[in-house]
mmCIF file of C-alpha atoms and ligand atoms in Angstrom:
data_model
loop_
_atom_site.group_PDB
_atom_site.id
_atom_site.type_symbol
_atom_site.label_atom_id
_atom_site.label_comp_id
_atom_site.label_asym_id
_atom_site.label_seq_id
_atom_site.Cartn_x
_atom_site.Cartn_y
_atom_site.Cartn_z
ATOM 1 C CA LEU H 200 0.000 0.000 0.000
ATOM 2 C CA THR H 201 2.975 2.266 0.479
ATOM 3 C CA GLY H 202 2.773 5.371 -1.670
ATOM 4 C CA ARG H 203 -0.983 5.178 -2.118
ATOM 5 C CA THR H 204 -3.252 7.904 -0.873
ATOM 6 C CA THR H 205 -6.906 8.138 0.017
ATOM 7 C CA ARG H 206 -9.380 10.989 0.285
ATOM 8 C CA ARG H 207 -12.170 11.759 2.732
ATOM 9 C CA TRP H 208 -14.440 14.677 3.563
ATOM 10 C CA VAL H 209 -14.107 16.240 7.004
ATOM 11 C CA LEU H 210 -16.123 18.887 8.814
ATOM 12 C CA ALA H 211 -14.361 22.210 8.142
ATOM 13 C CA ARG H 212 -16.482 24.332 10.505
ATOM 14 C CA TYR H 213 -19.677 24.062 12.494
ATOM 15 C CA VAL H 214 -22.783 24.528 10.368
ATOM 16 C CA GLU H 215 -25.224 27.326 11.082
ATOM 17 C CA GLY H 216 -28.619 27.143 9.384
ATOM 18 C CA ALA H 217 -28.682 25.327 6.045
ATOM 19 C CA PRO H 218 -25.442 23.438 5.294
ATOM 20 C CA GLY H 219 -23.244 24.594 2.397
ATOM 21 C CA PRO H 220 -20.282 23.016 0.551
ATOM 22 C CA GLU H 221 -17.849 25.356 2.341
ATOM 23 C CA ASP H 222 -18.704 23.628 5.633
ATOM 24 C CA PHE H 223 -16.720 20.588 4.452
ATOM 25 C CA ARG H 224 -13.112 20.003 3.345
ATOM 26 C CA LEU H 225 -11.680 17.221 1.178
ATOM 27 C CA GLU H 226 -8.492 15.796 2.702
ATOM 28 C CA GLU H 227 -5.908 13.517 1.158
ATOM 29 C CA ALA H 228 -3.677 11.290 3.281
ATOM 30 C CA PRO H 229 -1.416 8.285 2.742
ATOM 31 C CA LEU H 230 -3.027 4.895 3.183
ATOM 32 C CA PRO H 231 -1.333 3.264 6.173
ATOM 33 C CA ASP H 232 0.231 -0.189 5.971
ATOM 34 C CA LEU H 233 -2.327 -2.773 6.981
ATOM 35 C CA GLU H 234 -1.820 -4.122 10.502
ATOM 36 C CA ASP H 235 -2.654 -7.654 11.584
ATOM 37 C CA GLY H 236 -6.381 -8.119 12.291
ATOM 38 C CA ARG H 237 -7.469 -5.406 9.853
ATOM 39 C CA PHE H 238 -8.799 -5.212 6.345
ATOM 40 C CA LEU H 239 -8.871 -2.534 3.676
ATOM 41 C CA ALA H 240 -11.988 -1.943 1.594
ATOM 42 C CA ARG H 241 -12.466 0.275 -1.445
ATOM 43 C CA VAL H 242 -15.697 2.274 -1.293
ATOM 44 C CA ILE H 243 -17.988 1.759 -4.263
ATOM 45 C CA LEU H 244 -20.971 3.842 -3.126
ATOM 46 C CA ALA H 245 -21.385 6.339 -0.288
ATOM 47 C CA SER H 246 -24.625 7.797 1.046
ATOM 48 C CA VAL H 247 -25.650 11.278 2.163
ATOM 49 C CA ASP H 248 -28.047 11.223 5.116
ATOM 50 C CA PRO H 249 -30.022 14.202 6.436
ATOM 51 C CA GLY H 250 -29.868 12.842 10.000
ATOM 52 C CA ILE H 251 -26.149 13.663 10.276
ATOM 53 C CA ARG H 252 -27.079 17.360 10.168
ATOM 54 C CA SER H 253 -27.797 17.254 13.897
ATOM 55 C CA ARG H 254 -24.121 16.381 14.549
ATOM 56 C CA LEU H 255 -22.701 19.159 12.376
ATOM 57 C CA SER H 256 -23.445 22.037 14.760
ATOM 58 C CA ALA H 257 -21.824 22.707 18.111
ATOM 59 C CA GLY H 258 -23.846 21.254 20.999
ATOM 60 C CA ASP H 259 -24.968 17.643 21.328
ATOM 61 C CA SER H 260 -28.318 16.287 20.127
ATOM 62 C CA TYR H 261 -29.186 12.608 20.586
ATOM 63 C CA ALA H 262 -25.745 11.936 19.150
ATOM 64 C CA ALA H 263 -22.654 13.900 20.180
ATOM 65 C CA ALA H 264 -21.595 16.809 17.944
ATOM 66 C CA MET H 265 -18.743 16.058 15.556
ATOM 67 C CA LYS H 266 -15.331 17.588 16.094
ATOM 68 C CA ILE H 267 -13.938 19.997 13.502
ATOM 69 C CA GLY H 268 -11.653 17.964 11.242
ATOM 70 C CA GLU H 269 -13.521 14.698 11.914
ATOM 71 C CA GLY H 270 -14.607 12.564 8.934
ATOM 72 C CA VAL H 271 -18.250 13.013 7.911
ATOM 73 C CA ASP H 272 -20.638 10.109 8.637
ATOM 74 C CA GLY H 273 -22.436 8.075 6.016
ATOM 75 C CA PHE H 274 -22.956 4.538 4.813
ATOM 76 C CA ASN H 275 -20.934 2.659 2.211
ATOM 77 C CA VAL H 276 -20.979 -0.313 -0.045
ATOM 78 C CA ALA H 277 -17.344 -1.403 -0.266
ATOM 79 C CA GLU H 278 -15.182 -4.228 -1.570
ATOM 80 C CA VAL H 279 -12.454 -5.810 0.550
ATOM 81 C CA ILE H 280 -9.227 -5.361 -1.442
ATOM 82 C CA GLU H 281 -6.622 -6.399 1.163
ATOM 83 C CA SER H 282 -7.101 -8.421 4.311
ATOM 84 C CA ARG H 283 -5.130 -9.441 7.371
ATOM 85 C CA HIS H 284 -8.405 -10.175 9.192
ATOM 86 C CA PRO H 285 -9.521 -13.812 9.577
ATOM 87 C CA ASN H 286 -13.227 -13.060 8.858
ATOM 88 C CA TYR H 287 -12.881 -10.863 5.777
ATOM 89 C CA ALA H 288 -11.567 -12.132 2.473
ATOM 90 C CA VAL H 289 -10.453 -10.155 -0.572
ATOM 91 C CA GLY H 290 -13.373 -9.709 -2.968
ATOM 92 C CA GLU H 291 -16.074 -9.772 -0.289
ATOM 93 C CA LEU H 292 -18.635 -6.976 -0.408
ATOM 94 C CA ILE H 293 -19.726 -5.193 2.742
ATOM 95 C CA CYS H 294 -21.926 -2.357 3.843
ATOM 96 C CA ALA H 295 -20.499 -0.255 6.614
ATOM 97 C CA GLY H 296 -20.738 3.122 8.281
ATOM 98 C CA GLY H 297 -17.411 4.461 7.040
ATOM 99 C CA GLY H 298 -18.569 7.889 5.902
ATOM 100 C CA TRP H 299 -17.642 10.157 3.003
ATOM 101 C CA ARG H 300 -14.346 8.444 2.135
ATOM 102 C CA GLU H 301 -12.620 6.418 -0.573
ATOM 103 C CA HIS H 302 -11.261 3.627 1.639
ATOM 104 C CA ILE H 303 -12.199 1.943 4.909
ATOM 105 C CA VAL H 304 -9.567 0.386 7.160
ATOM 106 C CA SER H 305 -11.324 -1.724 9.789
ATOM 107 C CA ASP H 306 -10.698 -4.225 12.549
ATOM 108 C CA GLY H 307 -14.191 -5.605 11.972
ATOM 109 C CA ARG H 308 -15.855 -3.742 14.844
ATOM 110 C CA GLY H 309 -18.783 -1.355 14.437
ATOM 111 C CA TYR H 310 -21.562 -1.595 11.868
ATOM 112 C CA ILE H 311 -20.355 -3.915 9.096
ATOM 113 C CA GLN H 312 -22.576 -6.321 7.230
ATOM 114 C CA LYS H 313 -21.527 -8.691 4.460
ATOM 115 C CA ILE H 314 -23.521 -8.472 1.236
ATOM 116 C CA THR H 315 -24.280 -11.960 0.057
ATOM 117 C CA ASP H 316 -27.609 -11.486 -1.743
ATOM 118 C CA ARG H 317 -26.797 -10.118 -5.218
ATOM 119 C CA ARG H 318 -30.387 -10.360 -6.533
ATOM 120 C CA VAL H 319 -30.779 -6.596 -6.058
ATOM 121 C CA GLU H 320 -28.434 -3.798 -7.123
ATOM 122 C CA LEU H 321 -25.672 -2.946 -4.643
ATOM 123 C CA GLY H 322 -27.051 0.523 -3.856
ATOM 124 C CA CYS H 323 -30.116 -1.098 -2.259
ATOM 125 C CA TRP H 324 -27.930 -2.247 0.632
ATOM 126 C CA ILE H 325 -27.462 1.343 1.814
ATOM 127 C CA GLY H 326 -30.907 2.437 0.619
ATOM 128 C CA VAL H 327 -34.117 0.485 0.688
ATOM 129 C CA LEU H 328 -32.403 -2.454 2.466
ATOM 130 C CA GLY H 329 -30.111 -0.182 4.487
ATOM 131 C CA VAL H 330 -30.781 2.345 7.204
ATOM 132 C CA PRO H 331 -33.564 4.283 5.393
ATOM 133 C CA GLY H 332 -35.533 1.155 4.460
ATOM 134 C CA LEU H 333 -34.998 -0.447 7.851
ATOM 135 C CA THR H 334 -36.194 2.759 9.541
ATOM 136 C CA ALA H 335 -39.363 2.514 7.465
ATOM 137 C CA TRP H 336 -39.766 -1.194 8.267
ATOM 138 C CA PHE H 337 -39.263 -1.017 12.043
ATOM 139 C CA GLY H 338 -40.947 2.370 12.297
ATOM 140 C CA LEU H 339 -44.057 1.116 10.570
ATOM 141 C CA ASN H 340 -44.211 -2.404 11.987
ATOM 142 C CA ARG H 341 -42.703 -2.340 15.469
ATOM 143 C CA VAL H 342 -43.363 1.273 16.507
ATOM 144 C CA GLY H 343 -46.373 2.044 14.318
ATOM 145 C CA GLN H 344 -48.086 -1.358 14.719
ATOM 146 C CA ALA H 345 -49.528 -0.746 11.249
ATOM 147 C CA LYS H 346 -52.541 -2.829 10.199
ATOM 148 C CA PRO H 347 -54.412 -3.494 6.945
ATOM 149 C CA GLY H 348 -57.269 -1.109 6.277
ATOM 150 C CA GLU H 349 -55.775 1.705 8.365
ATOM 151 C CA THR H 350 -54.861 5.168 7.090
ATOM 152 C CA LEU H 351 -51.145 5.939 6.989
ATOM 153 C CA LEU H 352 -49.948 9.527 6.617
ATOM 154 C CA VAL H 353 -46.260 9.833 5.654
ATOM 155 C CA THR H 354 -44.279 13.083 5.610
ATOM 156 C CA SER H 355 -41.238 13.738 3.421
ATOM 157 C CA ALA H 356 -42.894 10.974 1.455
ATOM 158 C CA ALA H 357 -40.624 11.227 -1.596
ATOM 159 C CA GLY H 358 -37.478 10.616 0.459
ATOM 160 C CA PRO H 359 -36.081 7.110 0.899
ATOM 161 C CA VAL H 360 -37.539 6.562 4.380
ATOM 162 C CA GLY H 361 -40.931 8.048 3.523
ATOM 163 C CA ALA H 362 -41.313 6.363 0.137
ATOM 164 C CA THR H 363 -40.383 2.975 1.621
ATOM 165 C CA ALA H 364 -42.812 3.460 4.512
ATOM 166 C CA GLY H 365 -45.509 4.255 1.955
ATOM 167 C CA HIS H 366 -44.737 1.156 -0.119
ATOM 168 C CA LEU H 367 -44.679 -1.098 2.909
ATOM 169 C CA GLY H 368 -47.999 0.406 3.991
ATOM 170 C CA LYS H 369 -49.511 -0.279 0.559
ATOM 171 C CA ALA H 370 -48.174 -3.848 0.596
ATOM 172 C CA LEU H 371 -49.850 -4.298 3.976
ATOM 173 C CA GLY H 372 -53.203 -3.076 2.625
ATOM 174 C CA MET H 373 -53.253 0.399 4.144
ATOM 175 C CA ARG H 374 -54.593 3.597 2.618
ATOM 176 C CA VAL H 375 -51.439 5.668 2.133
ATOM 177 C CA VAL H 376 -51.305 9.456 1.938
ATOM 178 C CA GLY H 377 -48.001 11.260 1.360
ATOM 179 C CA VAL H 378 -46.944 14.836 2.061
ATOM 180 C CA ALA H 379 -44.130 16.173 -0.117
ATOM 181 C CA GLY H 380 -42.822 19.441 -1.544
ATOM 182 C CA GLY H 381 -43.724 20.309 -5.130
ATOM 183 C CA GLU H 382 -45.955 19.170 -7.950
ATOM 184 C CA ALA H 383 -43.362 16.829 -9.469
ATOM 185 C CA LYS H 384 -42.886 14.876 -6.249
ATOM 186 C CA CYS H 385 -46.639 14.568 -5.692
ATOM 187 C CA ALA H 386 -47.198 13.387 -9.268
ATOM 188 C CA TRP H 387 -44.428 10.815 -8.748
ATOM 189 C CA LEU H 388 -46.014 9.578 -5.500
ATOM 190 C CA LEU H 389 -49.429 9.211 -7.149
ATOM 191 C CA GLY H 390 -48.092 7.698 -10.348
ATOM 192 C CA GLU H 391 -45.032 5.482 -10.124
ATOM 193 C CA GLU H 392 -45.136 5.121 -6.362
ATOM 194 C CA GLY H 393 -48.824 4.136 -6.130
ATOM 195 C CA PHE H 394 -49.821 6.305 -3.151
ATOM 196 C CA ASP H 395 -53.575 6.844 -2.690
ATOM 197 C CA ALA H 396 -53.230 10.603 -2.228
ATOM 198 C CA ALA H 397 -50.443 13.165 -2.190
ATOM 199 C CA ILE H 398 -50.377 16.646 -0.684
ATOM 200 C CA ASP H 399 -47.991 19.337 -1.888
ATOM 201 C CA TYR H 400 -47.299 21.224 1.336
ATOM 202 C CA LYS H 401 -45.460 23.968 -0.526
ATOM 203 C CA ALA H 402 -48.478 24.818 -2.699
ATOM 204 C CA SER H 403 -51.149 24.278 -0.079
ATOM 205 C CA HIS H 404 -52.653 27.473 1.379
ATOM 206 C CA ASP H 405 -54.295 25.521 4.180
ATOM 207 C CA LEU H 406 -52.285 22.379 4.854
ATOM 208 C CA THR H 407 -54.501 21.279 7.748
ATOM 209 C CA ALA H 408 -57.575 21.412 5.480
ATOM 210 C CA ALA H 409 -55.689 19.538 2.753
ATOM 211 C CA ILE H 410 -54.770 16.731 5.176
ATOM 212 C CA HIS H 411 -58.380 16.615 6.429
ATOM 213 C CA ALA H 412 -59.586 16.285 2.847
ATOM 214 C CA ALA H 413 -57.104 13.508 2.052
ATOM 215 C CA CYS H 414 -57.771 11.663 5.328
ATOM 216 C CA PRO H 415 -61.528 12.249 5.890
ATOM 217 C CA ASP H 416 -61.756 9.507 8.543
ATOM 218 C CA GLY H 417 -58.610 10.608 10.353
ATOM 219 C CA VAL H 418 -55.116 9.153 10.616
ATOM 220 C CA ASP H 419 -54.270 5.832 12.277
ATOM 221 C CA VAL H 420 -50.513 6.048 11.811
ATOM 222 C CA LEU H 421 -48.542 9.249 11.256
ATOM 223 C CA PHE H 422 -45.037 8.343 10.056
ATOM 224 C CA ASP H 423 -43.271 11.651 10.538
ATOM 225 C CA ASN H 424 -39.901 12.537 9.065
ATOM 226 C CA VAL H 425 -40.318 16.284 9.290
ATOM 227 C CA GLY H 426 -40.751 17.549 12.865
ATOM 228 C CA ASN H 427 -42.813 19.221 15.509
ATOM 229 C CA GLU H 428 -44.922 21.580 13.429
ATOM 230 C CA MET H 429 -46.294 18.677 11.399
ATOM 231 C CA ILE H 430 -46.944 16.503 14.441
ATOM 232 C CA ASP H 431 -48.801 19.355 16.125
ATOM 233 C CA ARG H 432 -50.907 19.884 12.999
ATOM 234 C CA VAL H 433 -51.879 16.222 12.641
ATOM 235 C CA LEU H 434 -52.445 15.410 16.344
ATOM 236 C CA PRO H 435 -56.112 16.569 16.333
ATOM 237 C CA MET H 436 -56.736 14.291 13.300
ATOM 238 C CA MET H 437 -55.408 11.140 14.965
ATOM 239 C CA ARG H 438 -57.956 8.352 15.302
ATOM 240 C CA MET H 439 -58.656 6.439 18.510
ATOM 241 C CA ARG H 440 -55.475 4.573 19.549
ATOM 242 C CA GLY H 441 -53.551 6.232 16.727
ATOM 243 C CA ARG H 442 -49.763 5.983 16.643
ATOM 244 C CA ILE H 443 -47.250 8.686 15.785
ATOM 245 C CA VAL H 444 -43.887 7.355 14.653
ATOM 246 C CA VAL H 445 -41.207 9.986 15.227
ATOM 247 C CA SER H 446 -38.690 8.973 12.573
ATOM 248 C CA GLY H 447 -36.947 12.244 11.779
ATOM 249 C CA GLN H 448 -37.092 16.026 12.076
ATOM 250 C CA VAL H 449 -35.688 17.315 8.820
ATOM 251 C CA ALA H 450 -37.584 20.632 9.105
ATOM 252 C CA ASP H 451 -36.054 21.233 12.524
ATOM 253 C CA TYR H 452 -32.438 20.160 11.920
ATOM 254 C CA ASN H 453 -31.298 23.544 10.615
ATOM 255 C CA LEU H 454 -32.965 25.480 13.448
ATOM 256 C CA ARG H 455 -31.397 26.582 16.712
ATOM 257 C CA PRO H 456 -33.010 24.892 19.743
ATOM 258 C CA ASP H 457 -34.899 28.115 20.603
ATOM 259 C CA GLN H 458 -36.380 28.219 17.069
ATOM 260 C CA ILE H 459 -37.835 24.693 17.075
ATOM 261 C CA PRO H 460 -41.643 24.793 17.283
ATOM 262 C CA GLY H 461 -43.368 23.281 20.292
ATOM 263 C CA ILE H 462 -46.182 20.730 20.358
ATOM 264 C CA HIS H 463 -49.377 22.197 21.783
ATOM 265 C CA ASN H 464 -52.217 19.917 20.697
ATOM 266 C CA THR H 465 -51.582 17.319 23.390
ATOM 267 C CA LYS H 466 -55.213 16.609 24.354
ATOM 268 C CA PRO H 467 -55.642 13.681 21.890
ATOM 269 C CA PHE H 468 -53.016 11.753 23.889
ATOM 270 C CA ILE H 469 -55.798 11.449 26.516
ATOM 271 C CA THR H 470 -59.044 11.641 24.573
ATOM 272 C CA HIS H 471 -57.885 9.372 21.724
ATOM 273 C CA ARG H 472 -55.230 7.372 23.618
ATOM 274 C CA VAL H 473 -52.722 8.426 20.981
ATOM 275 C CA ARG H 474 -49.220 7.050 21.397
ATOM 276 C CA MET H 475 -46.112 8.849 20.115
ATOM 277 C CA GLU H 476 -42.771 7.038 19.999
ATOM 278 C CA GLY H 477 -39.446 7.653 18.336
ATOM 279 C CA LEU H 478 -36.937 5.129 17.109
ATOM 280 C CA VAL H 479 -33.234 4.781 16.517
ATOM 281 C CA VAL H 480 -33.077 2.105 13.867
ATOM 282 C CA PHE H 481 -29.974 0.434 15.330
ATOM 283 C CA ASP H 482 -32.081 -0.602 18.346
ATOM 284 C CA ASP H 483 -33.458 -3.257 15.976
ATOM 285 C CA ILE H 484 -30.076 -4.443 14.667
ATOM 286 C CA ARG H 485 -30.653 -8.056 15.741
ATOM 287 C CA ASN H 486 -33.623 -8.170 13.389
ATOM 288 C CA PHE H 487 -31.988 -6.412 10.421
ATOM 289 C CA ALA H 488 -31.193 -9.611 8.498
ATOM 290 C CA ALA H 489 -34.766 -10.924 8.679
ATOM 291 C CA ALA H 490 -36.230 -7.575 7.605
ATOM 292 C CA GLN H 491 -33.709 -7.264 4.751
ATOM 293 C CA ALA H 492 -34.485 -10.779 3.516
ATOM 294 C CA ALA H 493 -38.222 -10.024 3.546
ATOM 295 C CA MET H 494 -37.761 -6.698 1.744
ATOM 296 C CA ALA H 495 -35.324 -8.182 -0.821
ATOM 297 C CA ASP H 496 -37.974 -10.795 -1.641
ATOM 298 C CA MET H 497 -40.548 -8.016 -2.054
ATOM 299 C CA ILE H 498 -38.216 -6.126 -4.421
ATOM 300 C CA VAL H 499 -37.661 -9.224 -6.531
ATOM 301 C CA LEU H 500 -41.422 -9.860 -6.651
ATOM 302 C CA GLY H 501 -42.101 -6.213 -7.555
ATOM 303 C CA SER H 502 -44.127 -5.304 -4.451
ATOM 304 C CA LEU H 503 -41.481 -2.969 -3.013
ATOM 305 C CA LYS H 504 -40.155 -0.159 -5.186
ATOM 306 C CA TYR H 505 -37.278 2.185 -4.544
ATOM 307 C CA ALA H 506 -35.530 5.073 -6.250
ATOM 308 C CA ILE H 507 -31.808 5.826 -6.301
ATOM 309 C CA GLU H 508 -30.278 9.097 -7.505
ATOM 310 C CA GLU H 509 -26.624 8.513 -8.281
ATOM 311 C CA PHE H 510 -23.955 11.239 -8.236
ATOM 312 C CA GLN H 511 -20.491 10.584 -9.685
ATOM 313 C CA GLY H 512 -17.249 11.134 -7.769
ATOM 314 C CA ILE H 513 -16.279 11.937 -4.187
ATOM 315 C CA GLU H 514 -16.112 15.653 -5.056
ATOM 316 C CA GLN H 515 -19.939 15.640 -5.322
ATOM 317 C CA MET H 516 -20.633 14.565 -1.730
ATOM 318 C CA PRO H 517 -21.285 18.000 -0.127
ATOM 319 C CA GLU H 518 -23.473 19.100 -3.031
ATOM 320 C CA ALA H 519 -25.493 15.877 -2.890
ATOM 321 C CA PHE H 520 -25.931 16.360 0.865
ATOM 322 C CA CYS H 521 -26.810 20.064 0.822
ATOM 323 C CA GLY H 522 -29.459 19.446 -1.849
ATOM 324 C CA LEU H 523 -31.402 17.294 0.629
ATOM 325 C CA PHE H 524 -32.241 20.446 2.575
ATOM 326 C CA ARG H 525 -33.427 22.175 -0.600
ATOM 327 C CA GLY H 526 -35.831 19.302 -1.264
ATOM 328 C CA GLU H 527 -34.016 18.219 -4.438
ATOM 329 C CA ASN H 528 -33.949 14.454 -3.931
ATOM 330 C CA PHE H 529 -36.363 11.846 -5.219
ATOM 331 C CA GLY H 530 -35.546 8.765 -3.154
ATOM 332 C CA ARG H 531 -32.048 7.829 -1.991
ATOM 333 C CA ARG H 532 -29.017 9.920 -2.935
ATOM 334 C CA LEU H 533 -25.820 7.938 -3.355
ATOM 335 C CA VAL H 534 -22.424 8.963 -4.657
ATOM 336 C CA ARG H 535 -20.481 6.508 -6.787
ATOM 337 C CA LEU H 536 -16.770 6.339 -6.041
ATOM 338 C CA ALA H 537 -15.902 3.196 -8.020
ATOM 339 C CA PRO H 538 -17.641 0.891 -10.503
ATOM 340 C CA ASP H 539 -19.434 -2.241 -9.291
ATOM 341 C CA PRO H 540 -17.166 -5.284 -9.234
ATOM 342 C CA VAL H 541 -18.191 -7.964 -11.693
ATOM 343 C CA ALA H 542 -20.630 -10.339 -9.954
HETATM 344 N N1 NAP T 968 -34.871 7.324 13.497
HETATM 345 C C1 NAP T 968 -33.920 6.757 12.779
HETATM 346 O O1 NAP T 968 -33.271 5.794 13.189
HETATM 347 C C2 NAP T 968 -33.664 7.297 11.417
HETATM 348 C C3 NAP T 968 -32.816 6.621 10.509
HETATM 349 C C4 NAP T 968 -32.626 7.171 9.231
HETATM 350 C C5 NAP T 968 -33.241 8.361 8.897
HETATM 351 N N2 NAP T 968 -34.032 8.977 9.818
HETATM 352 C C6 NAP T 968 -34.712 10.243 9.503
HETATM 353 O O2 NAP T 968 -35.715 9.979 8.580
HETATM 354 C C7 NAP T 968 -35.990 11.203 7.863
HETATM 355 C C8 NAP T 968 -36.043 10.891 6.385
HETATM 356 O O3 NAP T 968 -34.744 10.488 5.958
HETATM 357 P P1 NAP T 968 -34.414 10.278 4.439
HETATM 358 O O4 NAP T 968 -33.064 9.721 4.345
HETATM 359 O O5 NAP T 968 -35.555 9.564 3.811
HETATM 360 O O6 NAP T 968 -34.333 11.761 3.911
HETATM 361 P P2 NAP T 968 -35.369 12.654 3.090
HETATM 362 O O7 NAP T 968 -36.741 12.480 3.664
HETATM 363 O O8 NAP T 968 -35.197 12.418 1.654
HETATM 364 O O9 NAP T 968 -34.829 14.096 3.459
HETATM 365 C C9 NAP T 968 -34.697 15.101 2.486
HETATM 366 C C10 NAP T 968 -36.061 15.642 2.162
HETATM 367 O O10 NAP T 968 -36.568 16.290 3.323
HETATM 368 C C11 NAP T 968 -37.489 17.259 2.920
HETATM 369 N N3 NAP T 968 -37.184 18.515 3.597
HETATM 370 C C12 NAP T 968 -35.997 19.169 3.615
HETATM 371 N N4 NAP T 968 -36.122 20.301 4.324
HETATM 372 C C13 NAP T 968 -37.396 20.365 4.760
HETATM 373 C C14 NAP T 968 -38.143 21.295 5.528
HETATM 374 N N5 NAP T 968 -37.582 22.399 6.018
HETATM 375 N N6 NAP T 968 -39.454 21.029 5.770
HETATM 376 C C15 NAP T 968 -40.021 19.902 5.318
HETATM 377 N N7 NAP T 968 -39.369 18.979 4.567
HETATM 378 C C16 NAP T 968 -38.079 19.218 4.310
HETATM 379 C C17 NAP T 968 -37.326 17.462 1.437
HETATM 380 O O11 NAP T 968 -38.450 16.888 0.800
HETATM 381 P P3 NAP T 968 -39.676 17.812 0.274
HETATM 382 O O12 NAP T 968 -39.252 18.295 -1.079
HETATM 383 O O13 NAP T 968 -40.805 16.870 0.258
HETATM 384 O O14 NAP T 968 -39.799 18.914 1.258
HETATM 385 C C18 NAP T 968 -36.067 16.703 1.119
HETATM 386 O O15 NAP T 968 -36.086 16.172 -0.196
HETATM 387 C C19 NAP T 968 -34.883 12.174 8.210
HETATM 388 O O16 NAP T 968 -35.386 13.130 9.106
HETATM 389 C C20 NAP T 968 -33.834 11.297 8.859
HETATM 390 O O17 NAP T 968 -33.069 11.993 9.788
HETATM 391 C C21 NAP T 968 -34.252 8.466 11.043
#
């Protein structure tokens, strides 16, 4: 390995408000010689995830704030290219949480999963079968206790978590309503994605009335990716024993703590026995393999769709990430760093 270098993106400064490319810096460093008990993997695909935004500002959220100069988090599909580790062989494919980087050097600890099922494209393993899809699966099934015939309202419905939650709801026999920004996203949800109704929150003059109209009998499960303002708006529409799945807070991530809206409409927690619960998907890690096998089968059978938007080259990572907060993505954004190995 001597003489070879590798690149990674690090946090250049703490982010205030919406993130911009200047908040990140691309660093190049020599690849170290591989020690015993480690392997080296070449990253093929890397993801950009809105949830990391909460670690990019000073002050801790549910995860500790990053340090300036620390590598940016994300998920990877990678190929083992050198190994001095007994459990990893050259040529094996893994998904891992290595971040925005060209190479991963690992002792095998942390989140690493071997990819053995090649029936689906590799990007699925950090998309619909990775953290976003698993968040949808465990959010809907374990936290949301979703049932056939119920009404599911999904926010940020054209993102990878939301779209997967919607598909899983449809496959279960639910009535699925999505909220998304813009006419194109809503047309996509109604057309290709097969949602029963879609609400463009950016065009709606009265969003509460629009949700009422799309969910005339109320909402059994709110799968929320957006944040407090939306939860507060939908709470009075929750049906008896309704469940609110707090998946993400993308509308609140760029706000200072004192700017984040509060939740006021708390009465339905009593009158309608509404339950609200958040999740951290890794709590369900022991059940990942079973969920992934079930979802991979659904993909192969055509009952679970997904969308991937692929960017080319490590240079594109900040731009791909920052666009998430401008509502640019349809489905999962991945950045390709190397071609797929031949199967
Ligand atoms: N709990 C967990 O373990 C877990 C795991 C993974 C992800 N998550 C969370 O799940 C949520 C969805 O993740 P994802 O990967 O599928 O990303 P995503 O929903 O695609 O996030 C980007 C989208 O968010 C929407 N958005 C951006 N700014 C917004 C704003 N100010 N108000 C309303 N919507 C806004 C935009 O869609 P529109 O154009 O429709 O506005 C944008 O395209 C995120 O909040 C993420 O943090 C949670």
